[in-house]
Protein backbone atom coordinates (compact mmCIF):
# COMPACT_ATOMS: atom_id res chain seq x y z
CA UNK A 1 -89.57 16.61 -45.99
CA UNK A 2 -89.93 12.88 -45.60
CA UNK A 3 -90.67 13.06 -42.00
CA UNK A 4 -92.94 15.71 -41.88
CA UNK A 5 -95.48 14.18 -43.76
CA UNK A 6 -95.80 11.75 -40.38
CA UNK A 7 -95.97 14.56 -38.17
CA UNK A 8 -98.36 17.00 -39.93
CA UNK A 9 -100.74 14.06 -40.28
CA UNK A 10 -100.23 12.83 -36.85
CA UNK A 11 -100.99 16.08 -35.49
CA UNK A 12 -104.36 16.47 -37.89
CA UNK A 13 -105.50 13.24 -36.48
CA UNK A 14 -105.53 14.05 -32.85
CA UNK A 15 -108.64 16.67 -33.17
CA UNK A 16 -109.89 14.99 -36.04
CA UNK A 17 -110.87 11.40 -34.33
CA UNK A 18 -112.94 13.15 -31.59
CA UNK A 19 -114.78 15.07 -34.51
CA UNK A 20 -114.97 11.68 -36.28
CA UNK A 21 -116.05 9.56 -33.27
CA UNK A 22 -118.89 12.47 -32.41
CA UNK A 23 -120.22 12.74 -36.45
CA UNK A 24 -120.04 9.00 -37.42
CA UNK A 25 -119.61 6.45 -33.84
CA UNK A 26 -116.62 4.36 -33.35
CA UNK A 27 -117.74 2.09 -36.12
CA UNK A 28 -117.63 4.84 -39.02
CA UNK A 29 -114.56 6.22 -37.21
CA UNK A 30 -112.70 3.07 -37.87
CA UNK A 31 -114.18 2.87 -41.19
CA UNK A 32 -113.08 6.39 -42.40
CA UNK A 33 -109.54 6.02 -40.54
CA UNK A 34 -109.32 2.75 -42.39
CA UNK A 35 -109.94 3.96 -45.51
CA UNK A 36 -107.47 6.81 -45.02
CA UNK A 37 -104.99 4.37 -44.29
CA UNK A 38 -105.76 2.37 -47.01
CA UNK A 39 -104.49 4.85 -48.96
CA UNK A 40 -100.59 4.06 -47.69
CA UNK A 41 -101.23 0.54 -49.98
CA UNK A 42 -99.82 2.26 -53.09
CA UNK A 43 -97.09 3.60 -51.33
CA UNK A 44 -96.08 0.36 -49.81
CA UNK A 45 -96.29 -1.25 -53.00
CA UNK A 46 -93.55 0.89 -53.78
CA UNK A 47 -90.76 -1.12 -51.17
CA UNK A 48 -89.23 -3.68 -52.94
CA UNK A 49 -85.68 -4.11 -53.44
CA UNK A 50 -84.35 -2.52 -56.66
CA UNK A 51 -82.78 -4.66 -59.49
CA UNK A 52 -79.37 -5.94 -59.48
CA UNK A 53 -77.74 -4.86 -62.99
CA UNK A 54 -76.87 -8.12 -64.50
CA UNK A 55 -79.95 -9.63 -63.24
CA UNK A 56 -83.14 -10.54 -65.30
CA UNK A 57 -85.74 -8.26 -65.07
CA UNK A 58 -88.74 -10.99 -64.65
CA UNK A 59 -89.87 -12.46 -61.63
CA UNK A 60 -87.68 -14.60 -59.88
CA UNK A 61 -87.49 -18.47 -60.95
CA UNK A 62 -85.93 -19.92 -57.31
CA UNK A 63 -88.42 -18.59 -54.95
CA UNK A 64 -91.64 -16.74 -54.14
CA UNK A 65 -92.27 -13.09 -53.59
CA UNK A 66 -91.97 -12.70 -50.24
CA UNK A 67 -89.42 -15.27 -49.37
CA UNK A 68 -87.42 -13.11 -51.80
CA UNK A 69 -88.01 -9.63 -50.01
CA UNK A 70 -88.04 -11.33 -46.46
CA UNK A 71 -84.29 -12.38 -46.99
CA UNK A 72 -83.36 -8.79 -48.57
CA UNK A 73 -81.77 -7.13 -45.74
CA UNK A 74 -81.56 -3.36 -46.74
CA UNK A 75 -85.18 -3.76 -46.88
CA UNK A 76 -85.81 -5.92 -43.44
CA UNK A 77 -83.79 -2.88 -41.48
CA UNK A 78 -86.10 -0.57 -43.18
CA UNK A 79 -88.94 -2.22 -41.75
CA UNK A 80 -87.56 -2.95 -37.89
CA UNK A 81 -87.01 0.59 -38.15
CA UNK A 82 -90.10 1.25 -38.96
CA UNK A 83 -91.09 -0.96 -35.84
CA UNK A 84 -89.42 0.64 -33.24
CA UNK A 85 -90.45 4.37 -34.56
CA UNK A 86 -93.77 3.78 -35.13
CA UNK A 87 -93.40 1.76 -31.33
CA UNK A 88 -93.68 5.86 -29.75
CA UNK A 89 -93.49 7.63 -32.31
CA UNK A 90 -97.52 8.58 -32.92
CA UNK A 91 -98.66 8.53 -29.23
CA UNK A 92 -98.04 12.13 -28.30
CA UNK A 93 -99.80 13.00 -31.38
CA UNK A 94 -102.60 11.09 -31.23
CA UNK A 95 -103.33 11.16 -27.84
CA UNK A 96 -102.26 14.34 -27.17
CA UNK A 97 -105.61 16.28 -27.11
């Protein structure tokens, strides 16, 4: 179910940027693919490492943010997976019209 979301949206976009491109230009193309996409925001906001029982709940005194979730490895495998699949993943697609 996870996966599929990827694919059946892959697959809509591959008539629907000709359609776009023809109706709006490149430059509204972007700008409606962008906002789409924008949309993934709230998702993302939604991978960060889960607390540690024991742990406070606030933020973290020792160091920022980032630094924190940079040095988390479940989550930097996540994303180098996310690397290399999204490396081939789309093209066929995208481009496959």
């Amino acid at each position: 179910l996870v996966v599929s979301g990827a694919s059946v949206s892959g697959l809509a976009l591959g008539p629907l940027v000709p359609l776009l491109l023809d109706a709006y230009g490149w430059r509204g193309a972007l700008l409606l693919l962008a906002a789409i996409s924008f949309n993934l925001v709230a998702a993302g906001a939604l991978l960060r490492p889960l607390p540690v029982p024991g742990e406070s709940l606030g933020p973290p005194k020792d160091r920022p943010g980032l630094v924190r979730l940079l040095r988390h490895g479940p989550f930097l495998r996540y994303a180098l997976a996310f690397v290399l699949v999204d490396a081939g993943y789309y093209v066929p697609f995208v481009h496959g019209e």
